[in-house]
Coordinates of C-alpha atoms in Angstrom, one line a residue:
Chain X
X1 CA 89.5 173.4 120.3
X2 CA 89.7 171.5 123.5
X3 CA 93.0 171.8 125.8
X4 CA 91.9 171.2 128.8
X5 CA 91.7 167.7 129.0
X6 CA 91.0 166.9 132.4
X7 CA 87.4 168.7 132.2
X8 CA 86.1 167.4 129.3
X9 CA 83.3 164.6 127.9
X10 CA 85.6 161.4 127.4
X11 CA 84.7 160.1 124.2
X12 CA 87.4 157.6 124.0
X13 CA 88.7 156.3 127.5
X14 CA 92.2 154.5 127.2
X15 CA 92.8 153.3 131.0
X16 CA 95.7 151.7 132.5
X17 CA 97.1 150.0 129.8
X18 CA 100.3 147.8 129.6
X19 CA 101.2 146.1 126.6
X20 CA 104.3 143.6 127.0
X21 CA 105.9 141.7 123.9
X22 CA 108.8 139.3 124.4
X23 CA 111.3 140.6 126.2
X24 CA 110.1 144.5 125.8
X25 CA 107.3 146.4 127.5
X26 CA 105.5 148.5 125.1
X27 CA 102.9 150.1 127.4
X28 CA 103.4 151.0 131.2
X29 CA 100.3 151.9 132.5
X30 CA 99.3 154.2 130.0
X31 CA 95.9 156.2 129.8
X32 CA 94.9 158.5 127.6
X33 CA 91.6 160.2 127.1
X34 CA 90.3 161.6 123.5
X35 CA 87.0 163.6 123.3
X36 CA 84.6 164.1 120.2
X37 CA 86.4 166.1 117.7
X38 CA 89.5 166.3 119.2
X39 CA 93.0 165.8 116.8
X40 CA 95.4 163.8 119.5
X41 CA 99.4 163.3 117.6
X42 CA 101.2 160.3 119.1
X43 CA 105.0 161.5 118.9
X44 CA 108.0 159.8 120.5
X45 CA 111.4 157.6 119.1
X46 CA 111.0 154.8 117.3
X47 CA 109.6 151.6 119.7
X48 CA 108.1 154.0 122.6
X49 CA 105.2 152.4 122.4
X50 CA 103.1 155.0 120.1
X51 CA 102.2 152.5 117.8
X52 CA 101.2 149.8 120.5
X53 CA 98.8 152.4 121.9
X54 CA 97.1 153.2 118.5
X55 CA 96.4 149.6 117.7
X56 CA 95.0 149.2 121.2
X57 CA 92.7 151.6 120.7
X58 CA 90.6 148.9 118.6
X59 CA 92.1 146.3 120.3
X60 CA 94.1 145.1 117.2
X61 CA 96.5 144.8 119.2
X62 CA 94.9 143.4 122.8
X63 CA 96.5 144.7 125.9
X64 CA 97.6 142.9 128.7
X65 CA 96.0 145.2 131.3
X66 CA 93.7 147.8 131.4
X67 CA 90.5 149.1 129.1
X68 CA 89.6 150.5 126.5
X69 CA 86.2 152.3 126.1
X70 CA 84.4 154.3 123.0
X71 CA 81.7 156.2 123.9
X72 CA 81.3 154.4 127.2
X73 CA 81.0 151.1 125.1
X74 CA 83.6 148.7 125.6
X75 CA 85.8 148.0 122.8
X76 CA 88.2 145.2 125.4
X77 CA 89.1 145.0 128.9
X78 CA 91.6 142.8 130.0
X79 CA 91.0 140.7 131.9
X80 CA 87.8 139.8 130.3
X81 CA 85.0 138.2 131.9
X82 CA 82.9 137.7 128.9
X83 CA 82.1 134.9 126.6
X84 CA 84.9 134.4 123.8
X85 CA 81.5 135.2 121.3
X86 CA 80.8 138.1 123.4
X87 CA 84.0 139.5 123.0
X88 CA 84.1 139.0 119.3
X89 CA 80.6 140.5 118.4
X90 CA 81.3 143.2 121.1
X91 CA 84.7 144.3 119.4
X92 CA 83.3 143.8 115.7
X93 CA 80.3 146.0 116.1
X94 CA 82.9 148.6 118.0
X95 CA 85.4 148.4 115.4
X96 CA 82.8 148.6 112.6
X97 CA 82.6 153.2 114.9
X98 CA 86.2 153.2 114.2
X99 CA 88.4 153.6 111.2
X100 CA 92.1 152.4 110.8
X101 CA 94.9 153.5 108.3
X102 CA 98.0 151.6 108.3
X103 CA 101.3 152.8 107.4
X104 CA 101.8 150.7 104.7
X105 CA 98.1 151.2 103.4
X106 CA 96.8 147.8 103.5
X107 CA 94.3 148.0 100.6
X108 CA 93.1 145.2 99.2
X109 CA 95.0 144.7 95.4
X110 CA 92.2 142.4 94.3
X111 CA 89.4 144.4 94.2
X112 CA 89.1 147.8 92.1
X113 CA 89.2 151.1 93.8
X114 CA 85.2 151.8 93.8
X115 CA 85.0 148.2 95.9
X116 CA 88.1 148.5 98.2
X117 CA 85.4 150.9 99.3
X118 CA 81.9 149.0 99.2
X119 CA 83.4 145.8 100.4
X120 CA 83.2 146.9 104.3
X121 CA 79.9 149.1 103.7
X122 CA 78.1 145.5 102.5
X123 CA 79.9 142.9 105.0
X124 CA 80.0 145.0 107.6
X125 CA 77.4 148.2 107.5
X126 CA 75.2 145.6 106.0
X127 CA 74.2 148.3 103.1
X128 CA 73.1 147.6 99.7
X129 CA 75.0 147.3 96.8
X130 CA 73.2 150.8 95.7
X131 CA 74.1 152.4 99.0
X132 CA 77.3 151.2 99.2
X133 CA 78.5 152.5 95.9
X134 CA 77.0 156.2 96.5
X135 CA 78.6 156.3 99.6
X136 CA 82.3 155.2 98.0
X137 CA 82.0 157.7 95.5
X138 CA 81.2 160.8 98.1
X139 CA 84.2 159.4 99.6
X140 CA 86.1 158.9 96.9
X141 CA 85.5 161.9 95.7
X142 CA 86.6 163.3 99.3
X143 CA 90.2 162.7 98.6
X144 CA 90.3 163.1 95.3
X145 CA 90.3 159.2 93.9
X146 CA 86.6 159.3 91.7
X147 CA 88.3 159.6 88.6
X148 CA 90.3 156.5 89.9
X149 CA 87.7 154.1 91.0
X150 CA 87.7 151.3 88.2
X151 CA 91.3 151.2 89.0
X152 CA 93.1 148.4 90.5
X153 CA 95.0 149.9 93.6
X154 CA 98.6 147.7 91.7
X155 CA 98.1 150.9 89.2
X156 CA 98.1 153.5 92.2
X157 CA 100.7 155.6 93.7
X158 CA 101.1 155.3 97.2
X159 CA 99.8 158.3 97.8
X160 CA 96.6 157.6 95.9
X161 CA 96.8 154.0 97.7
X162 CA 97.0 155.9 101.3
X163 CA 93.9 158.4 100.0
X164 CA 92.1 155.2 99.1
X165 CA 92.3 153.7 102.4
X166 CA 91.4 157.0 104.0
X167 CA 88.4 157.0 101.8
X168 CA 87.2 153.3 102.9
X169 CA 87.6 154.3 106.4
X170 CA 85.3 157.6 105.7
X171 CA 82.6 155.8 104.1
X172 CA 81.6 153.5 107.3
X173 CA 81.5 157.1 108.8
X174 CA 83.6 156.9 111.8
X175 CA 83.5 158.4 115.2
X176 CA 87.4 158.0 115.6
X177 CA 90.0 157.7 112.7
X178 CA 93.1 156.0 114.1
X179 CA 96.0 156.6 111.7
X180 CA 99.6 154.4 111.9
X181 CA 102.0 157.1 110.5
X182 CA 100.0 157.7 107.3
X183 CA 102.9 159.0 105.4
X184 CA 105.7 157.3 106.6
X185 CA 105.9 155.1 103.4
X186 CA 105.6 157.8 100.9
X187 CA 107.7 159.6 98.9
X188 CA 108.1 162.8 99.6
X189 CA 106.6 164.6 97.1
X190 CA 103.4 162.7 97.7
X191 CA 102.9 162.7 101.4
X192 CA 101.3 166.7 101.2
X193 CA 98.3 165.3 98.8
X194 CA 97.3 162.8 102.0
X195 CA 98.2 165.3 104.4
X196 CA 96.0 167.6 102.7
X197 CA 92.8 165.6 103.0
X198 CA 93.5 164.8 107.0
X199 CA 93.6 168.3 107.5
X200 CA 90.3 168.8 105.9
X201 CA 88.5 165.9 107.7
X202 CA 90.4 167.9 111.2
X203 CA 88.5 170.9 109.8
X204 CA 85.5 169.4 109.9
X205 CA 85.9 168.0 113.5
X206 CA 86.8 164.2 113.3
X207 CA 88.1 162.9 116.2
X208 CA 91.4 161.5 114.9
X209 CA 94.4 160.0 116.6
X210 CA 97.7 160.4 114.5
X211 CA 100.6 158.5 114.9
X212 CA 103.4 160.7 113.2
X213 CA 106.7 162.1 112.7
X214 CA 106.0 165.1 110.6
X215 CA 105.3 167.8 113.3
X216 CA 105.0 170.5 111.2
X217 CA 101.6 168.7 110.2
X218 CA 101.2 167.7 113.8
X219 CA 101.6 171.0 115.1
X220 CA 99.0 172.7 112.4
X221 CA 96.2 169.7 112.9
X222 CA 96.6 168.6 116.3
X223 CA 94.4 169.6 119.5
X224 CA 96.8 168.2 121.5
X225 CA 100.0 166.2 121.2
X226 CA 101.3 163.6 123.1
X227 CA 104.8 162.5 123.9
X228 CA 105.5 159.0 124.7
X229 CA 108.9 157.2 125.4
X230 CA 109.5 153.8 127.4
X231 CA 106.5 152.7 126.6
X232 CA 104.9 156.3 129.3
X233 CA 103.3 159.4 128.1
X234 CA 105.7 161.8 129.1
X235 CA 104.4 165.2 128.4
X236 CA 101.5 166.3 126.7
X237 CA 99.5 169.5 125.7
X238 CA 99.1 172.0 123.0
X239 CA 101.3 172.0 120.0
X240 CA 102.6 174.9 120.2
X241 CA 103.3 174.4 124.4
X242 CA 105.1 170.8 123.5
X243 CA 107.4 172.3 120.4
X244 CA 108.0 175.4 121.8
X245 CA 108.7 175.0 125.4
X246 CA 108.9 171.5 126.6
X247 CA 108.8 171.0 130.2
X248 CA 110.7 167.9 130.2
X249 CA 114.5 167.5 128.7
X250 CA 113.5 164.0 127.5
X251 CA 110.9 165.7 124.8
X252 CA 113.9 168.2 124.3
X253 CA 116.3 165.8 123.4
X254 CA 114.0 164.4 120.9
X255 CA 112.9 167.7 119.4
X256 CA 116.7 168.9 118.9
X257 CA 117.1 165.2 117.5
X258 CA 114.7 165.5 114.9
X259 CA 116.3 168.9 113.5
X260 CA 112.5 170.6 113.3
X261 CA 114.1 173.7 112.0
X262 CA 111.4 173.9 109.3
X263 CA 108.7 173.9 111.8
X264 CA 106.1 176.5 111.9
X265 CA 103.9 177.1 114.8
X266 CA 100.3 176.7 114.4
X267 CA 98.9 179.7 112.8
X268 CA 95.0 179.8 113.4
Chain F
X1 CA 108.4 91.1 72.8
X2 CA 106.0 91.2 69.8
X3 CA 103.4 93.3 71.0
X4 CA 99.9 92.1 70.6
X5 CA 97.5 94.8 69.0
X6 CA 94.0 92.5 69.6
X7 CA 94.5 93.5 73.1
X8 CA 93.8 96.6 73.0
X9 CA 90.7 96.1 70.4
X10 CA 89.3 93.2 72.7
X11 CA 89.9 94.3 76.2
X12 CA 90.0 98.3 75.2
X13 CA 86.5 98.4 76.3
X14 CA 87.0 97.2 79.9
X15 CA 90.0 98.8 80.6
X16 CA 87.8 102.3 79.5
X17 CA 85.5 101.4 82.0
X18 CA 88.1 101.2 84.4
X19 CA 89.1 104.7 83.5
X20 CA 85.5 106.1 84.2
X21 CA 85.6 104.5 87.3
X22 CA 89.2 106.2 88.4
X23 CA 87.8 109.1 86.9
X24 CA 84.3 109.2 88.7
X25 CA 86.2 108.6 92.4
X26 CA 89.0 111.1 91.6
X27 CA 86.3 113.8 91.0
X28 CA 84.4 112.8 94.0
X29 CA 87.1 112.5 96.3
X30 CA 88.3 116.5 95.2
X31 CA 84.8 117.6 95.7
X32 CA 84.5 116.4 99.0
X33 CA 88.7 116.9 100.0
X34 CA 89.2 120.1 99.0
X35 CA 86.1 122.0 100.9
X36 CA 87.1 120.1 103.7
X37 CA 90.7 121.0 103.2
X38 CA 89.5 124.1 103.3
X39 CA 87.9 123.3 106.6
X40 CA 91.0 121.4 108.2
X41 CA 93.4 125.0 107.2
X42 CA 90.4 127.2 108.8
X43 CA 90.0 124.8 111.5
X44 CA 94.2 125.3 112.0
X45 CA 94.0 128.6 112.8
X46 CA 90.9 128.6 114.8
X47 CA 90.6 130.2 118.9
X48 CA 89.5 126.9 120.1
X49 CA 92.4 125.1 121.2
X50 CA 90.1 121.8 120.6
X51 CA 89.7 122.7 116.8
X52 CA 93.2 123.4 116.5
X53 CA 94.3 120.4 117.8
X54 CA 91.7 117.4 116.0
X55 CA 92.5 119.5 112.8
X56 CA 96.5 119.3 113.6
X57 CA 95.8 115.6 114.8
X58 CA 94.0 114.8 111.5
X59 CA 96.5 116.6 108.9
X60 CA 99.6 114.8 110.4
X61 CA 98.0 111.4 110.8
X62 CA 97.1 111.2 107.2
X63 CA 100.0 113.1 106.0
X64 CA 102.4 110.9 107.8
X65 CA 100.9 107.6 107.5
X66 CA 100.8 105.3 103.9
X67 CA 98.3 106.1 101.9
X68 CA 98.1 102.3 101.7
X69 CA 97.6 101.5 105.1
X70 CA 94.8 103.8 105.6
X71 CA 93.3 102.3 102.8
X72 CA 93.4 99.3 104.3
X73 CA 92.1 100.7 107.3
X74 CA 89.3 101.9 106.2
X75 CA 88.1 99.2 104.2
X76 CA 89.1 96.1 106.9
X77 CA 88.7 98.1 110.0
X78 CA 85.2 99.8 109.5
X79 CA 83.4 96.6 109.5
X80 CA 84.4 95.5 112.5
X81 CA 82.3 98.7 114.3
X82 CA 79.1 97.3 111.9
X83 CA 80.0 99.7 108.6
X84 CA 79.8 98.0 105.8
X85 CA 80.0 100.7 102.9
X86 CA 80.9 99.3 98.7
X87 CA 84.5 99.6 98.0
X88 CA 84.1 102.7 95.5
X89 CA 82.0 104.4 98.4
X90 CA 85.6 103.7 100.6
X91 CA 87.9 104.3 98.3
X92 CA 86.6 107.9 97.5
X93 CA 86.0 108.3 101.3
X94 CA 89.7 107.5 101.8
X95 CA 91.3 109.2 98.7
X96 CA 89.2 112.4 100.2
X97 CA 90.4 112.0 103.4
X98 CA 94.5 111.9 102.5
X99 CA 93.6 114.8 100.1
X100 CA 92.5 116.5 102.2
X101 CA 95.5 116.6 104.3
X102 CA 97.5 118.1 101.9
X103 CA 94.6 120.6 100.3
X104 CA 94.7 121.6 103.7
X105 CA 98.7 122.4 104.2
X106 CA 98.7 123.8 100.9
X107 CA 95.8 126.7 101.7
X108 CA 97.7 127.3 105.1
X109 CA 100.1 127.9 103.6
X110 CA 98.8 130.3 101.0
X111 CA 96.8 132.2 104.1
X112 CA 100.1 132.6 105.5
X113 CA 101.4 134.1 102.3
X114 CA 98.9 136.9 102.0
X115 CA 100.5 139.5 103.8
X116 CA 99.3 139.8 107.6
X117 CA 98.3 143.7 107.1
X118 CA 95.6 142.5 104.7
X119 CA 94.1 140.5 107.0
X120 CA 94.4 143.1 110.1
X121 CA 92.9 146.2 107.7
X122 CA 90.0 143.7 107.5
X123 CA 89.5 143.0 110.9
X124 CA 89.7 146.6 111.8
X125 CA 86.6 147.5 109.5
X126 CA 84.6 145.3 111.9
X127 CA 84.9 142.0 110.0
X128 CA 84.9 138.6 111.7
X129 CA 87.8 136.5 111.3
X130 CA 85.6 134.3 109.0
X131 CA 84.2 137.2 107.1
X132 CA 87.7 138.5 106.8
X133 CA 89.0 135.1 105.1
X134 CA 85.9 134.8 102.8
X135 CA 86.1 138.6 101.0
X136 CA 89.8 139.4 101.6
X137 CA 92.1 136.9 102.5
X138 CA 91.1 133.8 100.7
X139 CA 90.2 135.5 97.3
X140 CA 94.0 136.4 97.4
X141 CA 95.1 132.9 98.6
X142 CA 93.6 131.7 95.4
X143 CA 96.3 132.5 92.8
X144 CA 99.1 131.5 95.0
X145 CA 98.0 128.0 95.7
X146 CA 96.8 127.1 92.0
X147 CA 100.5 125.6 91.1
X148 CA 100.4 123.4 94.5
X149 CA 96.9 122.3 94.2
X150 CA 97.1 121.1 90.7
X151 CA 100.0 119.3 91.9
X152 CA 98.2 117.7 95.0
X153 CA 95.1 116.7 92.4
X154 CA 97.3 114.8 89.8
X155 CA 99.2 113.0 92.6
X156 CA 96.0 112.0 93.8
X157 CA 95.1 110.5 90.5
X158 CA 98.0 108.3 90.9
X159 CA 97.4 107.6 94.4
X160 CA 93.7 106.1 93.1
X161 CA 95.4 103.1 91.7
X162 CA 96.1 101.7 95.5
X163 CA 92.5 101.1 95.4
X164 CA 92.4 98.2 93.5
X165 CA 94.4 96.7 96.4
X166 CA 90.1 96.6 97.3
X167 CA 88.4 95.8 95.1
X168 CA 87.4 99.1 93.8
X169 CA 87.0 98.6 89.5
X170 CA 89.0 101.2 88.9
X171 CA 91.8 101.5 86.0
X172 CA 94.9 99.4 87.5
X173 CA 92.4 96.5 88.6
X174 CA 91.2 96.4 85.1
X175 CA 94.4 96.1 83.8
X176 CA 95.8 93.4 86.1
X177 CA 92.2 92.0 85.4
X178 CA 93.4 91.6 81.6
X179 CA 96.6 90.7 82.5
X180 CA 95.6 88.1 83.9
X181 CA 93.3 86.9 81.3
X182 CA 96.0 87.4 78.6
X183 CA 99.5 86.8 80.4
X184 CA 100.2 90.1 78.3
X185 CA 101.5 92.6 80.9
X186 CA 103.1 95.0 78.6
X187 CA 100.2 95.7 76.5
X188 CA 97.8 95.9 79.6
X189 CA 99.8 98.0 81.5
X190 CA 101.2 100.3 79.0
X191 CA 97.8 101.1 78.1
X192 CA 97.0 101.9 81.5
X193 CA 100.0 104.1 81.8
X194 CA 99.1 105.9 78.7
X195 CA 95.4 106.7 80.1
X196 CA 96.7 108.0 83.9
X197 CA 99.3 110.4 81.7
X198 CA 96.4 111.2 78.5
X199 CA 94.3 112.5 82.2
X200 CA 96.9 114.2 84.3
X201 CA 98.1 116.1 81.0
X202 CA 94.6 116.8 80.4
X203 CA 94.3 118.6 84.0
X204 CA 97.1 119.7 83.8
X205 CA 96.8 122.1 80.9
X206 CA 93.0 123.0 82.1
X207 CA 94.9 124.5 85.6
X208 CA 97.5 125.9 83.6
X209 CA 94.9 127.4 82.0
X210 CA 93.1 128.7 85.0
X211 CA 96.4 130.0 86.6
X212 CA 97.2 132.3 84.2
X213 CA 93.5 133.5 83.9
X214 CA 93.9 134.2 87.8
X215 CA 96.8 135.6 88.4
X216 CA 96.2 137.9 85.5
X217 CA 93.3 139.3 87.3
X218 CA 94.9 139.4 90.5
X219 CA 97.3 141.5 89.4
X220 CA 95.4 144.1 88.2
X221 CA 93.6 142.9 85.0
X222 CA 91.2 144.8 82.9
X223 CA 87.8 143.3 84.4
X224 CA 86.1 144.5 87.6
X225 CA 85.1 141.7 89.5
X226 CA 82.7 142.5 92.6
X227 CA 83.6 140.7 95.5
X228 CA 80.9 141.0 97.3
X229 CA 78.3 140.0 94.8
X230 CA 76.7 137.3 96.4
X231 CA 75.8 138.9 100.3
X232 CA 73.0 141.1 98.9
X233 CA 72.1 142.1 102.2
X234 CA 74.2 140.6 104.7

């Protein structure tokens, strides 16, 4: 889709951002631009700050510098002149545009399937009961749970329980899906049926950010991929430009590191 | 020591009334400790650094301090600033208040036992922190502070007999009321003992009874409960 960055609409603006936890700095001055419908893969070693930069992208995690901007709004800003209130209604009605899907899954083991999903829709989207539920089922249905949703997520497989928080996130209908290495928890047999569905919402043009290690997937979804390390982006472009010939022997190093003898270039 | 069945016939009565009493300013004092338990764990964790701190300030006063004493305060030391309130109306005011202390570091503590991912997976749908805790962190607080909080409520039974140190008609003064009418101490307070344990047994197989209803839903049970039943539109 999009490769050249530089020219493009900004739909997500990431400026400046630095990110320091005790004794380690996670983000040095990091920006990073996303625009509307464009698949952006966070790769790097483990603590280069990929994470950090995902989870500032909602400002879960807040940085210590720098702005963050969705569609020109302001999602946080640091340092921030506005009113404590401000900044919470600001960020809730921001976060409420962008969807999040932990590593670990995070759904919520004491409600059923069907209301992992409407519980957001009412609280936050302020829909009715009615509303909520039709939605939940089109996304339920979207990655394959509807036969699952009186189910409590304890009787779930992780795979199901990743494809259920992808479904919540889907029916707020997001501008931006921020995922946290979706299948780094999964077995291995199960981590195609979740990789399957992102590549189907890629398909049909959400703007995603993926935190991930599997770069075949990365290579066949992605737009562009990003290469962080030290808590800098160090290269980034198109998949097959980053796997294939990386400019920089730091992104080498990690490529020969991660054996990717597997790996198959994107094909479309 | 014969013991001296009349006793229990003639003075049965008032020592009963004694036990409503204990049993009217028990359930008071967990209606209004444990909401504002509630409130005193919330008000923990809150951004303002001036909640924080009067809700520390007010958990480790009446945690750390005798029960007596602030009894005592309460009923000898109001009056002095022109509040004059009955006994009963203190006692329940004071058995809420060092409730609430520990209703209070038993919820934190349960918040802090939900994992913190649940909380963050809320937040990052859009939910306030307080909209967070009411549909997705509390619900799951629930079944893990059950045991502590049945605890904390039959200890605070017990703790009601201090009040008859003022005057409140509750079951101890009614027994050292006809002990001191009889000179019969065994039978007066052996009585009394058998009505504080006939009620804490009571409650405590009610909870026990609750706990298991809880945590057999939590953990997956058969029923579908909507969580979000009572915002019907927002």
């Amino acid at each position: 889709m999009a490769m050249d960055t530089g020219k493009m609409s900004n739909f997500l603006e990431m400026t400046g951002l630095v990110k320091t936890f005790t004794g380690a700095t996670a983000l040095q001055d990091v920006s990073l631009n996303v625009a509307k419908g464009e698949v952006v893969c966070l790769i790097g070693p483990s603590g280069c700050g990929k994470s950090t930069l995902l989870r500032t992208a909602n400002w879960l995690t807040p940085a210590d510098a720098g702005e963050v901007r969705l569609d020109g709004e302001l999602v946080g800003t640091m340092p921030d002149q506005r009113s404590a209130s401000k900044q919470a209604k600001g960020l809730n009605a921001v976060r409420a545009r962008i969807g999040m899907v932990f590593q670990n899954f995070n759904v919520w083991p004491h409600l059923n399937v069907l209301e992992n999903v409407v519980c957001p829709q009412m609280v936050v989207a302020k829909r009715s009961r009615n509303e909520a539920e039709k939605k939940a089922l089109v996304a339920l249905s979207e990655v394959g749970l509807e036969d699952k949703k009186s189910e409590w997520p304890d009787n779930l497989s992780g795979g199901q329980k990743q494809r259920l928080a992808i479904a919540r996130v889907l029916a707020m209908d997001p501008d931006l899906m921020l995922l946290d290495e979706p299948t780094s928890a999964l077995d291995p047999e199960l981590v195609s049926g979740v990789l399957a569905v992102l590549k189907r919402l890629a398909e049909k043009n959400m703007t995603m950010i993926i935190v991930t290690h599997e770069l075949g997937f990365a290579s066949s979804v992605a737009d562009r991929i990003v290469f962080l390390e030290g808590g800098h982006i160090i290269e980034q472009g198109p998949p097959d430009v980053i796997l294939q010939s990386p400019a920089t022997e730091r992104l080498k190093l990690f490529l020969d590191k991660l054996n990717i003898t597997a790996f198959q270039p994107k094909s479309d | 020591m014969s013991i001296d069945l009349s006793i229990f016939t003639n003075y049965g009565p008032q020592l009963l009334l004694g036990f409503w009493m204990t049993i009217k300013i028990v359930v008071a004092a967990i209606i209004l400790g444990m909401p504002f338990g509630l409130v005193l764990a919330l008000g923990r964790r809150s951004r303002f650094v001036f909640i924080r701190l009067l809700a520390s300030s007010f958990i480790e006063i009446f945690r750390n301090t005798p029960f007596i004493i602030q009894v005592f305060m309460f009923f000898y030391v109001l009056p002095f600033y022109g509040l004059y309130l009955p006994a009963e109306y203190v006692g329940v005011v004071a058995l809420a208040a060092f409730g609430s202390a520990y209703f209070a570091e038993v919820i934190r503590g349960g918040i802090d036992a939900v994992a913190k991912g649940q909380l963050e997976s809320a937040r990052a749908t859009g939910m306030s922190d307080w909209q967070a805790m009411r549909y997705i962190v509390l619900p799951q607080t629930l079944p893990i502070i059950l045991p502590a909080m049945t605890n904390q409520t039959l200890s605070l039974v017990k703790e009601s007999a201090i009040l008859s140190t003022i005057t409140v008609g509750e079951l101890t003064m009614a027994a050292i009321t006809v002990q001191g009418e009889t000179f019969r101490p065994f039978e007066a307070f052996i009585m009394v003992a058998l009505l504080y344990w006939a009620l804490n047994e009571t409650l405590a197989i009610i909870m026990r009874r609750v706990e298991r209803k809880v945590s057999k839903r939590s953990s997956g049970g058969s029923r579908a409960v909507p969580a979000v039943s009572a915002v019907k539109d927002g």
